[in-house]
PDB file of C-alpha atoms and ligand atoms in Angstrom:
ATOM      1  CA  MET S 468      10.306  18.427  29.686  1.00 44.00           C
ATOM      2  CA  SER S 469       8.422  16.304  27.164  1.00 48.00           C
ATOM      3  CA  HIS S 470       4.691  16.567  26.588  1.00 48.00           C
ATOM      4  CA  ALA S 471       4.344  13.008  27.784  1.00 47.00           C
ATOM      5  CA  SER S 472       5.390  13.982  31.278  1.00 56.00           C
ATOM      6  CA  VAL S 473       3.136  17.070  31.457  1.00 77.00           C
ATOM      7  CA  PHE S 474      -0.126  15.916  29.906  1.00 84.00           C
ATOM      8  CA  PRO S 475      -2.035  12.672  30.361  1.00 91.00           C
ATOM      9  CA  PRO S 476      -2.090  10.419  27.296  1.00 96.00           C
ATOM     10  CA  VAL S 477      -4.839  11.366  24.851  1.00 97.00           C
ATOM     11  CA  LEU S 478      -5.969   7.751  24.875  1.00 97.00           C
ATOM     12  CA  SER S 479      -5.181   5.043  27.338  1.00 97.00           C
ATOM     13  CA  CYS S 480      -6.483   1.481  27.017  1.00 97.00           C
ATOM     14  CA  ARG S 481      -5.620  -0.757  29.925  1.00 97.00           C
ATOM     15  CA  SER S 482      -6.390  -4.473  29.981  1.00 97.00           C
ATOM     16  CA  VAL S 483      -9.328  -3.928  27.630  1.00 98.00           C
ATOM     17  CA  THR S 484     -11.523  -6.948  26.952  1.00 98.00           C
ATOM     18  CA  SER S 485     -14.564  -7.078  24.709  1.00 97.00           C
ATOM     19  CA  GLY S 486     -16.365  -9.234  22.183  1.00 97.00           C
ATOM     20  CA  TYR S 487     -19.669 -10.050  20.550  1.00 97.00           C
ATOM     21  CA  GLY S 488     -22.348 -11.943  22.449  1.00 94.00           C
ATOM     22  CA  ASP S 489     -20.470 -14.560  24.418  1.00 93.00           C
ATOM     23  CA  VAL S 490     -17.501 -14.648  22.034  1.00 97.00           C
ATOM     24  CA  GLN S 491     -14.499 -12.818  23.433  1.00 98.00           C
ATOM     25  CA  VAL S 492     -12.412 -10.970  20.820  1.00 98.00           C
ATOM     26  CA  LEU S 493     -10.149  -8.639  22.838  1.00 98.00           C
ATOM     27  CA  PHE S 494      -8.005 -10.188  25.559  1.00 97.00           C
ATOM     28  CA  GLY S 495      -6.481  -7.482  27.756  1.00 97.00           C
ATOM     29  CA  VAL S 496      -5.362  -4.835  25.260  1.00 98.00           C
ATOM     30  CA  ASP S 497      -2.942  -2.183  26.521  1.00 97.00           C
ATOM     31  CA  LEU S 498      -2.406   0.763  24.193  1.00 97.00           C
ATOM     32  CA  ARG S 499      -1.517   4.378  24.811  1.00 97.00           C
ATOM     33  CA  ILE S 500      -1.373   7.402  22.552  1.00 97.00           C
ATOM     34  CA  GLU S 501       0.387  10.529  23.698  1.00 94.00           C
ATOM     35  CA  ARG S 502      -0.506  14.013  22.522  1.00 87.00           C
ATOM     36  CA  ALA S 503       0.151  14.648  18.881  1.00 82.00           C
ATOM     37  CA  GLU S 504       1.483  11.174  18.191  1.00 95.00           C
ATOM     38  CA  VAL S 505       0.666   9.112  15.128  1.00 97.00           C
ATOM     39  CA  VAL S 506       0.264   5.497  16.168  1.00 97.00           C
ATOM     40  CA  ALA S 507      -0.332   2.624  13.763  1.00 95.00           C
ATOM     41  CA  LEU S 508      -2.330  -0.410  14.813  1.00 95.00           C
ATOM     42  CA  MET S 509      -1.388  -3.305  12.590  1.00 92.00           C
ATOM     43  CA  GLY S 510      -2.310  -6.948  12.404  1.00 88.00           C
ATOM     44  CA  ALA S 511      -3.745  -9.640  10.196  1.00 85.00           C
ATOM     45  CA  ASN S 512      -7.411  -9.994   9.248  1.00 86.00           C
ATOM     46  CA  GLY S 513      -9.567 -10.819  12.225  1.00 90.00           C
ATOM     47  CA  ALA S 514      -6.958  -9.788  14.811  1.00 92.00           C
ATOM     48  CA  GLY S 515      -9.457  -7.493  16.538  1.00 95.00           C
ATOM     49  CA  LYS S 516      -8.350  -4.037  15.341  1.00 94.00           C
ATOM     50  CA  THR S 517     -11.784  -2.835  14.249  1.00 94.00           C
ATOM     51  CA  THR S 518     -13.308  -4.243  17.411  1.00 96.00           C
ATOM     52  CA  LEU S 519     -10.877  -2.204  19.508  1.00 97.00           C
ATOM     53  CA  LEU S 520     -11.793   0.929  17.532  1.00 96.00           C
ATOM     54  CA  ARG S 521     -15.488   0.209  18.051  1.00 95.00           C
ATOM     55  CA  VAL S 522     -14.906  -0.136  21.791  1.00 96.00           C
ATOM     56  CA  ILE S 523     -13.027   3.179  21.766  1.00 96.00           C
ATOM     57  CA  SER S 524     -15.874   4.933  19.964  1.00 93.00           C
ATOM     58  CA  GLY S 525     -18.506   3.265  22.162  1.00 94.00           C
ATOM     59  CA  LEU S 526     -20.132   1.101  19.488  1.00 93.00           C
ATOM     60  CA  GLU S 527     -19.187  -2.086  21.340  1.00 95.00           C
ATOM     61  CA  PRO S 528     -19.148  -2.446  25.115  1.00 95.00           C
ATOM     62  CA  LEU S 529     -16.035  -2.505  27.259  1.00 96.00           C
ATOM     63  CA  TRP S 530     -16.291  -5.815  29.100  1.00 97.00           C
ATOM     64  CA  SER S 531     -13.482  -5.087  31.512  1.00 97.00           C
ATOM     65  CA  GLY S 532     -10.402  -2.919  31.799  1.00 97.00           C
ATOM     66  CA  GLU S 533     -10.078   0.803  31.485  1.00 97.00           C
ATOM     67  CA  LEU S 534     -10.503   3.278  28.651  1.00 97.00           C
ATOM     68  CA  LEU S 535      -9.486   6.899  29.248  1.00 97.00           C
ATOM     69  CA  LEU S 536      -9.593   9.935  26.960  1.00 96.00           C
ATOM     70  CA  ASN S 537      -7.446  12.700  28.439  1.00 95.00           C
ATOM     71  CA  ASP S 538      -7.880  10.942  31.813  1.00 93.00           C
ATOM     72  CA  LEU S 539     -11.685  10.874  31.405  1.00 93.00           C
ATOM     73  CA  PRO S 540     -13.085   7.337  31.840  1.00 95.00           C
ATOM     74  CA  LEU S 541     -15.110   6.558  28.716  1.00 94.00           C
ATOM     75  CA  ASP S 542     -17.047   3.462  29.751  1.00 87.00           C
ATOM     76  CA  ALA S 543     -20.165   5.392  30.815  1.00 85.00           C
ATOM     77  CA  VAL S 544     -19.904   7.961  27.998  1.00 92.00           C
ATOM     78  CA  ALA S 545     -22.334   7.548  25.064  1.00 92.00           C
ATOM     79  CA  PRO S 546     -20.845   7.417  21.547  1.00 91.00           C
ATOM     80  CA  HIS S 547     -22.048  10.926  20.570  1.00 89.00           C
ATOM     81  CA  ARG S 548     -20.628  12.343  23.795  1.00 91.00           C
ATOM     82  CA  ARG S 549     -17.288  10.733  22.944  1.00 92.00           C
ATOM     83  CA  VAL S 550     -17.341  12.733  19.718  1.00 90.00           C
ATOM     84  CA  GLU S 551     -17.978  15.897  21.735  1.00 88.00           C
ATOM     85  CA  ALA S 552     -15.176  14.866  24.103  1.00 91.00           C
ATOM     86  CA  GLY S 553     -12.732  14.909  21.195  1.00 93.00           C
ATOM     87  CA  ILE S 554     -12.814  11.635  19.256  1.00 95.00           C
ATOM     88  CA  CYS S 555     -13.286  11.757  15.498  1.00 93.00           C
ATOM     89  CA  GLN S 556     -13.500   8.427  13.710  1.00 92.00           C
ATOM     90  CA  ILE S 557     -13.161   7.836   9.990  1.00 90.00           C
ATOM     91  CA  VAL S 558     -13.888   4.463   8.476  1.00 82.00           C
ATOM     92  CA  GLY S 559     -12.208   3.902   5.109  1.00 70.00           C
ATOM     93  CA  GLY S 560     -14.417   5.398   2.427  1.00 61.00           C
ATOM     94  CA  SER S 561     -17.666   5.096   4.332  1.00 67.00           C
ATOM     95  CA  SER S 562     -17.585   8.199   6.509  1.00 74.00           C
ATOM     96  CA  VAL S 563     -19.679  10.304   4.180  1.00 83.00           C
ATOM     97  CA  ALA S 564     -23.448  10.370   3.837  1.00 85.00           C
ATOM     98  CA  ALA S 565     -25.429   9.881   0.635  1.00 85.00           C
ATOM     99  CA  GLY S 566     -27.856  12.718  -0.068  1.00 88.00           C
ATOM    100  CA  LEU S 567     -25.560  15.427   1.303  1.00 91.00           C
ATOM    101  CA  THR S 568     -23.313  17.450  -0.969  1.00 95.00           C
ATOM    102  CA  VAL S 569     -19.649  18.064  -0.245  1.00 94.00           C
ATOM    103  CA  ASN S 570     -20.443  21.571   0.987  1.00 92.00           C
ATOM    104  CA  GLU S 571     -23.286  20.350   3.182  1.00 93.00           C
ATOM    105  CA  HIS S 572     -20.886  17.915   4.880  1.00 93.00           C
ATOM    106  CA  LEU S 573     -18.341  20.647   5.483  1.00 92.00           C
ATOM    107  CA  ARG S 574     -20.953  23.080   6.827  1.00 88.00           C
ATOM    108  CA  LEU S 575     -22.432  20.387   9.059  1.00 88.00           C
ATOM    109  CA  TRP S 576     -19.065  19.625  10.644  1.00 89.00           C
ATOM    110  CA  ALA S 577     -18.224  23.315  10.863  1.00 86.00           C
ATOM    111  CA  SER S 578     -21.457  23.957  12.769  1.00 83.00           C
ATOM    112  CA  THR S 579     -20.015  21.932  15.674  1.00 82.00           C
ATOM    113  CA  VAL S 580     -16.913  24.111  15.949  1.00 83.00           C
ATOM    114  CA  GLU S 581     -16.783  26.866  18.543  1.00 82.00           C
ATOM    115  CA  GLY S 582     -15.235  30.212  17.745  1.00 77.00           C
ATOM    116  CA  GLY S 583     -17.700  31.897  15.448  1.00 75.00           C
ATOM    117  CA  GLN S 584     -17.780  32.730  11.780  1.00 80.00           C
ATOM    118  CA  LYS S 585     -14.107  33.682  11.476  1.00 83.00           C
ATOM    119  CA  VAL S 586     -12.800  30.334  12.756  1.00 83.00           C
ATOM    120  CA  LEU S 587     -15.319  28.546  10.583  1.00 84.00           C
ATOM    121  CA  GLU S 588     -14.282  30.396   7.429  1.00 87.00           C
ATOM    122  CA  THR S 589     -10.577  29.812   8.173  1.00 89.00           C
ATOM    123  CA  ARG S 590     -11.114  26.090   8.524  1.00 89.00           C
ATOM    124  CA  LEU S 591     -13.226  25.820   5.396  1.00 90.00           C
ATOM    125  CA  ALA S 592     -10.570  27.772   3.515  1.00 91.00           C
ATOM    126  CA  GLU S 593      -7.942  25.320   4.741  1.00 92.00           C
ATOM    127  CA  VAL S 594      -9.993  22.384   3.421  1.00 94.00           C
ATOM    128  CA  HIS S 595     -10.231  24.029   0.012  1.00 92.00           C
ATOM    129  CA  GLU S 596      -6.526  24.805   0.028  1.00 93.00           C
ATOM    130  CA  VAL S 597      -5.579  21.218   0.965  1.00 94.00           C
ATOM    131  CA  PHE S 598      -8.177  19.626  -1.299  1.00 94.00           C
ATOM    132  CA  PRO S 599      -8.908  21.909  -4.292  1.00 94.00           C
ATOM    133  CA  ARG S 600     -10.771  18.937  -5.792  1.00 94.00           C
ATOM    134  CA  LEU S 601     -13.411  19.244  -3.069  1.00 94.00           C
ATOM    135  CA  ALA S 602     -13.897  22.911  -3.890  1.00 92.00           C
ATOM    136  CA  GLU S 603     -14.530  21.932  -7.512  1.00 94.00           C
ATOM    137  CA  ARG S 604     -17.034  19.314  -6.416  1.00 94.00           C
ATOM    138  CA  ARG S 605     -18.712  21.250  -3.652  1.00 93.00           C
ATOM    139  CA  HIS S 606     -22.244  20.826  -5.037  1.00 95.00           C
ATOM    140  CA  GLN S 607     -21.848  17.104  -5.787  1.00 94.00           C
ATOM    141  CA  ASP S 608     -23.625  14.429  -3.742  1.00 94.00           C
ATOM    142  CA  ALA S 609     -20.918  12.818  -1.590  1.00 93.00           C
ATOM    143  CA  ALA S 610     -22.171   9.352  -2.554  1.00 92.00           C
ATOM    144  CA  THR S 611     -21.054   9.980  -6.140  1.00 94.00           C
ATOM    145  CA  LEU S 612     -17.471  10.970  -5.256  1.00 93.00           C
ATOM    146  CA  SER S 613     -14.614   8.628  -6.168  1.00 91.00           C
ATOM    147  CA  GLY S 614     -13.032   6.557  -3.381  1.00 90.00           C
ATOM    148  CA  GLY S 615     -10.137   8.988  -3.072  1.00 91.00           C
ATOM    149  CA  GLU S 616     -12.452  12.001  -3.007  1.00 93.00           C
ATOM    150  CA  LYS S 617     -14.578  10.372  -0.312  1.00 92.00           C
ATOM    151  CA  GLN S 618     -11.460   9.862   1.781  1.00 92.00           C
ATOM    152  CA  MET S 619     -10.505  13.521   1.192  1.00 93.00           C
ATOM    153  CA  LEU S 620     -13.922  14.589   2.412  1.00 94.00           C
ATOM    154  CA  ALA S 621     -13.683  12.297   5.427  1.00 93.00           C
ATOM    155  CA  LEU S 622     -10.271  13.724   6.338  1.00 94.00           C
ATOM    156  CA  SER S 623     -11.701  17.230   5.954  1.00 94.00           C
ATOM    157  CA  LYS S 624     -13.785  16.528   9.024  1.00 93.00           C
ATOM    158  CA  ALA S 625     -10.604  16.396  11.093  1.00 93.00           C
ATOM    159  CA  LEU S 626      -9.256  19.531   9.402  1.00 93.00           C
ATOM    160  CA  ILE S 627     -12.437  21.291  10.494  1.00 93.00           C
ATOM    161  CA  VAL S 628     -13.090  19.955  13.988  1.00 92.00           C
ATOM    162  CA  HIS S 629      -9.460  19.582  15.215  1.00 92.00           C
ATOM    163  CA  PRO S 630     -10.224  16.493  17.328  1.00 94.00           C
ATOM    164  CA  ASP S 631      -7.962  15.460  20.202  1.00 96.00           C
ATOM    165  CA  LEU S 632      -7.935  11.981  18.696  1.00 97.00           C
ATOM    166  CA  LEU S 633      -8.462  11.057  15.069  1.00 96.00           C
ATOM    167  CA  VAL S 634      -9.127   7.358  14.595  1.00 96.00           C
ATOM    168  CA  ILE S 635      -8.853   6.016  11.058  1.00 94.00           C
ATOM    169  CA  ASP S 636      -9.888   2.481  10.181  1.00 92.00           C
ATOM    170  CA  GLU S 637      -8.745   0.833   6.929  1.00 86.00           C
ATOM    171  CA  PHE S 638      -7.164   4.024   5.673  1.00 87.00           C
ATOM    172  CA  SER S 639      -5.886   2.785   2.316  1.00 88.00           C
ATOM    173  CA  LEU S 640      -8.635   0.247   1.591  1.00 85.00           C
ATOM    174  CA  GLY S 641      -9.573   0.406  -2.077  1.00 85.00           C
ATOM    175  CA  LEU S 642      -7.398   3.432  -2.813  1.00 90.00           C
ATOM    176  CA  ALA S 643      -4.752   3.640  -5.524  1.00 90.00           C
ATOM    177  CA  PRO S 644      -1.181   3.933  -4.177  1.00 91.00           C
ATOM    178  CA  LYS S 645      -0.889   7.427  -5.692  1.00 91.00           C
ATOM    179  CA  VAL S 646      -3.996   8.594  -3.808  1.00 91.00           C
ATOM    180  CA  VAL S 647      -2.691   7.083  -0.570  1.00 92.00           C
ATOM    181  CA  GLY S 648       0.630   8.871  -1.125  1.00 92.00           C
ATOM    182  CA  ASP S 649      -1.166  12.180  -1.628  1.00 91.00           C
ATOM    183  CA  LEU S 650      -3.295  11.752   1.495  1.00 92.00           C
ATOM    184  CA  LEU S 651      -0.562  10.732   3.940  1.00 93.00           C
ATOM    185  CA  PRO S 652       0.846  14.283   4.247  1.00 93.00           C
ATOM    186  CA  VAL S 653      -2.659  15.451   5.121  1.00 94.00           C
ATOM    187  CA  ILE S 654      -2.719  13.047   8.053  1.00 94.00           C
ATOM    188  CA  ARG S 655       0.609  14.501   9.157  1.00 94.00           C
ATOM    189  CA  ARG S 656      -0.812  18.012   8.811  1.00 93.00           C
ATOM    190  CA  ILE S 657      -3.846  17.114  10.927  1.00 95.00           C
ATOM    191  CA  ASN S 658      -1.438  15.675  13.464  1.00 95.00           C
ATOM    192  CA  GLU S 659       0.647  18.860  13.440  1.00 93.00           C
ATOM    193  CA  ARG S 660      -2.533  20.843  14.167  1.00 90.00           C
ATOM    194  CA  GLY S 661      -2.605  19.006  17.501  1.00 92.00           C
ATOM    195  CA  SER S 662      -4.595  15.833  16.878  1.00 96.00           C
ATOM    196  CA  ALA S 663      -3.228  12.481  17.964  1.00 97.00           C
ATOM    197  CA  VAL S 664      -3.881   9.864  15.274  1.00 97.00           C
ATOM    198  CA  LEU S 665      -4.643   6.166  15.640  1.00 97.00           C
ATOM    199  CA  LEU S 666      -4.366   4.567  12.228  1.00 95.00           C
ATOM    200  CA  VAL S 667      -5.522   1.034  11.509  1.00 93.00           C
ATOM    201  CA  GLU S 668      -3.856  -0.139   8.376  1.00 87.00           C
ATOM    202  CA  GLN S 669      -3.275  -3.463   6.641  1.00 82.00           C
ATOM    203  CA  SER S 670      -0.319  -2.223   4.644  1.00 86.00           C
ATOM    204  CA  ALA S 671       2.830  -2.191   6.763  1.00 87.00           C
ATOM    205  CA  ASN S 672       4.457   0.185   4.259  1.00 87.00           C
ATOM    206  CA  VAL S 673       1.717   2.738   4.619  1.00 89.00           C
ATOM    207  CA  ALA S 674       1.407   2.357   8.393  1.00 90.00           C
ATOM    208  CA  LEU S 675       5.105   2.564   9.142  1.00 90.00           C
ATOM    209  CA  GLY S 676       5.620   5.326   6.576  1.00 89.00           C
ATOM    210  CA  ILE S 677       3.554   7.725   8.648  1.00 92.00           C
ATOM    211  CA  ALA S 678       3.493   6.455  12.233  1.00 95.00           C
ATOM    212  CA  ASP S 679       5.746   7.430  15.120  1.00 95.00           C
ATOM    213  CA  ARG S 680       4.983   4.198  16.932  1.00 96.00           C
ATOM    214  CA  ALA S 681       3.298   0.961  16.010  1.00 95.00           C
ATOM    215  CA  TYR S 682       1.326  -1.706  17.792  1.00 95.00           C
ATOM    216  CA  CYS S 683       0.733  -5.108  16.333  1.00 92.00           C
ATOM    217  CA  MET S 684      -2.255  -7.167  17.323  1.00 92.00           C
ATOM    218  CA  GLU S 685      -2.840 -10.877  17.006  1.00 91.00           C
ATOM    219  CA  LYS S 686      -5.840 -12.867  18.197  1.00 93.00           C
ATOM    220  CA  GLY S 687      -7.100  -9.996  20.309  1.00 96.00           C
ATOM    221  CA  SER S 688      -3.831  -9.229  22.101  1.00 95.00           C
ATOM    222  CA  ILE S 689      -1.038  -6.754  21.493  1.00 95.00           C
ATOM    223  CA  ILE S 690       2.008  -8.821  20.560  1.00 92.00           C
ATOM    224  CA  TYR S 691       4.372  -5.962  19.730  1.00 91.00           C
ATOM    225  CA  ARG S 692       4.728  -2.295  20.366  1.00 93.00           C
ATOM    226  CA  GLY S 693       7.660  -0.141  19.395  1.00 92.00           C
ATOM    227  CA  ASP S 694       9.134   2.653  17.390  1.00 92.00           C
ATOM    228  CA  ALA S 695       7.776   2.611  13.819  1.00 92.00           C
ATOM    229  CA  ARG S 696      11.127   3.464  12.259  1.00 90.00           C
ATOM    230  CA  SER S 697      12.903   0.596  14.049  1.00 88.00           C
ATOM    231  CA  LEU S 698      10.248  -1.814  12.895  1.00 88.00           C
ATOM    232  CA  ALA S 699      10.378  -0.520   9.308  1.00 88.00           C
ATOM    233  CA  SER S 700      14.156  -0.870   9.198  1.00 89.00           C
ATOM    234  CA  ASP S 701      14.177  -4.441  10.520  1.00 86.00           C
ATOM    235  CA  PRO S 702      12.519  -6.646   7.883  1.00 85.00           C
ATOM    236  CA  GLU S 703      13.098  -9.793   9.906  1.00 84.00           C
ATOM    237  CA  LEU S 704      11.388  -8.367  12.955  1.00 82.00           C
ATOM    238  CA  LEU S 705       8.603  -6.959  10.788  1.00 84.00           C
ATOM    239  CA  ALA S 706       8.036 -10.346   9.196  1.00 83.00           C
ATOM    240  CA  SER S 707       8.004 -12.083  12.556  1.00 79.00           C
ATOM    241  CA  VAL S 708       5.641  -9.524  14.055  1.00 76.00           C
ATOM    242  CA  TYR S 709       3.381  -9.188  11.100  1.00 70.00           C
ATOM    243  CA  LEU S 710       3.271 -12.585   9.505  1.00 66.00           C
ATOM    244  CA  GLN S 711       3.898 -15.177  12.172  1.00 56.00           C
ATOM    245  CA  GLY S 712       3.428 -13.414  15.483  1.00 52.00           C
ATOM    246  CA  VAL S 713       6.367 -12.069  17.404  1.00 49.00           C
ATOM    247  CA  ALA S 714       9.123 -14.413  18.507  1.00 45.00           C
ATOM    248  CA  PRO S 715       9.582 -14.477  22.281  1.00 41.00           C
ATOM    249  CA  GLY S 716      11.818 -11.606  23.376  1.00 43.00           C
ATOM    250  CA  ALA S 717      11.935 -10.030  19.920  1.00 44.00           C
ATOM    251  CA  GLY S 718      10.061  -6.843  20.776  1.00 50.00           C
ATOM    252  CA  GLU S 719       8.684  -4.729  23.513  1.00 53.00           C
ATOM    253  CA  VAL S 720       5.212  -5.481  24.740  1.00 54.00           C
ATOM    254  CA  GLY S 721       3.368  -3.179  27.100  1.00 49.00           C
ATOM    255  CA  PRO S 722       1.186  -0.098  27.198  1.00 51.00           C
TER     256      PRO S 722
HETATM  257  P1  ATP T1022      -9.754  -6.863   9.431  1.00 67.47           P
HETATM  258  O1  ATP T1022      -8.375  -6.339   9.238  1.00 67.47           O
HETATM  259  O2  ATP T1022     -10.051  -8.040   8.573  1.00 67.47           O
HETATM  260  O3  ATP T1022     -10.818  -5.805   9.381  1.00 67.47           O
HETATM  261  P2  ATP T1022      -9.746  -6.811  12.325  1.00 67.47           P
HETATM  262  O4  ATP T1022      -8.402  -6.973  12.928  1.00 67.47           O
HETATM  263  O5  ATP T1022     -10.281  -5.430  12.236  1.00 67.47           O
HETATM  264  O6  ATP T1022      -9.769  -7.503  10.906  1.00 67.47           O
HETATM  265  P3  ATP T1022     -12.191  -7.442  13.671  1.00 67.47           P
HETATM  266  O7  ATP T1022     -13.061  -6.918  12.577  1.00 67.47           O
HETATM  267  O8  ATP T1022     -12.108  -6.647  14.916  1.00 67.47           O
HETATM  268  O9  ATP T1022     -10.727  -7.732  13.145  1.00 67.47           O
HETATM  269  O10 ATP T1022     -12.693  -8.904  14.013  1.00 67.47           O
HETATM  270  C1  ATP T1022     -12.162  -9.649  15.097  1.00 67.47           C
HETATM  271  C2  ATP T1022     -13.007 -10.906  15.295  1.00 67.47           C
HETATM  272  O11 ATP T1022     -14.321 -10.530  15.705  1.00 67.47           O
HETATM  273  C3  ATP T1022     -13.173 -11.718  14.028  1.00 67.47           C
HETATM  274  O12 ATP T1022     -13.070 -13.081  14.378  1.00 67.47           O
HETATM  275  C4  ATP T1022     -14.580 -11.387  13.559  1.00 67.47           C
HETATM  276  O13 ATP T1022     -15.170 -12.451  12.870  1.00 67.47           O
HETATM  277  C5  ATP T1022     -15.288 -11.108  14.851  1.00 67.47           C
HETATM  278  N1  ATP T1022     -16.386 -10.147  14.680  1.00 67.47           N
HETATM  279  C6  ATP T1022     -16.275  -8.912  14.163  1.00 67.47           C
HETATM  280  N2  ATP T1022     -17.479  -8.290  14.151  1.00 67.47           N
HETATM  281  C7  ATP T1022     -18.370  -9.169  14.672  1.00 67.47           C
HETATM  282  C8  ATP T1022     -19.771  -9.117  14.935  1.00 67.47           C
HETATM  283  N3  ATP T1022     -20.504  -8.042  14.657  1.00 67.47           N
HETATM  284  N4  ATP T1022     -20.337 -10.219  15.474  1.00 67.47           N
HETATM  285  C9  ATP T1022     -19.602 -11.314  15.789  1.00 67.47           C
HETATM  286  N5  ATP T1022     -18.274 -11.416  15.572  1.00 67.47           N
HETATM  287  C10 ATP T1022     -17.653 -10.370  15.009  1.00 67.47           C
END
């Protein structure tokens, strides 16, 4: 029996609408992430991807529809409670705080983990094993890290807290291809530790290189969902989905 049939989806968005002021941006978004899946959310600039992530994390209101984390309705749950409920969000390069060293970040995140000193030390050791660079720079102010190092530190949060859902916005923004290539296996490792991953990514290569499934958004609606490998291996479909909007009947659409 597959996990999908035993456990509820980690995240379920049904007919989600939202926007800013009286301007509607999301028009009935359906998206589902099963346990331990990596799902890419793709789409052109202004499609509404970040807005959807902000609705998921509680930074923008859900106008209508349903948002469930492990079957728990999120609409009345404050953003910090959503973090406690299992959502960890990383926003490309800006998920670290100036004035705190690398070690202070790690210790801060570790202080939220249950399980005592032993669990804490194991997780910190894993961060240093995965990112030896962070061990070297442990006393450095996070604001002075390079873009790649900042992203390493941000990903360390997920290595420490083991969230049910890791949400990453603009993963590769401003990073050299080599750095992106080095970090992708870390996302897979986090996923293998049991975290589902929702990755918002402009680069189709990057997104489809790591994701199990992909959603494509245009003008606030999901216009395609399907297996990432099928999409990656069908350049015509990819072009139609990504560049011009999907041709009628060309792909699956649904939750
Ligand atoms: P990108 O890939 O460029 O980041 P996106 O798909 O993440 O784009 P959003 O940032 O969600 O798109 O933006 C969707 C729409 O909402 C855009 O038209 C944008 O101008 C608008 N928008 C975003 N933030 C605000 C805001 N704070 N106030 C008003 N409108 C906003």
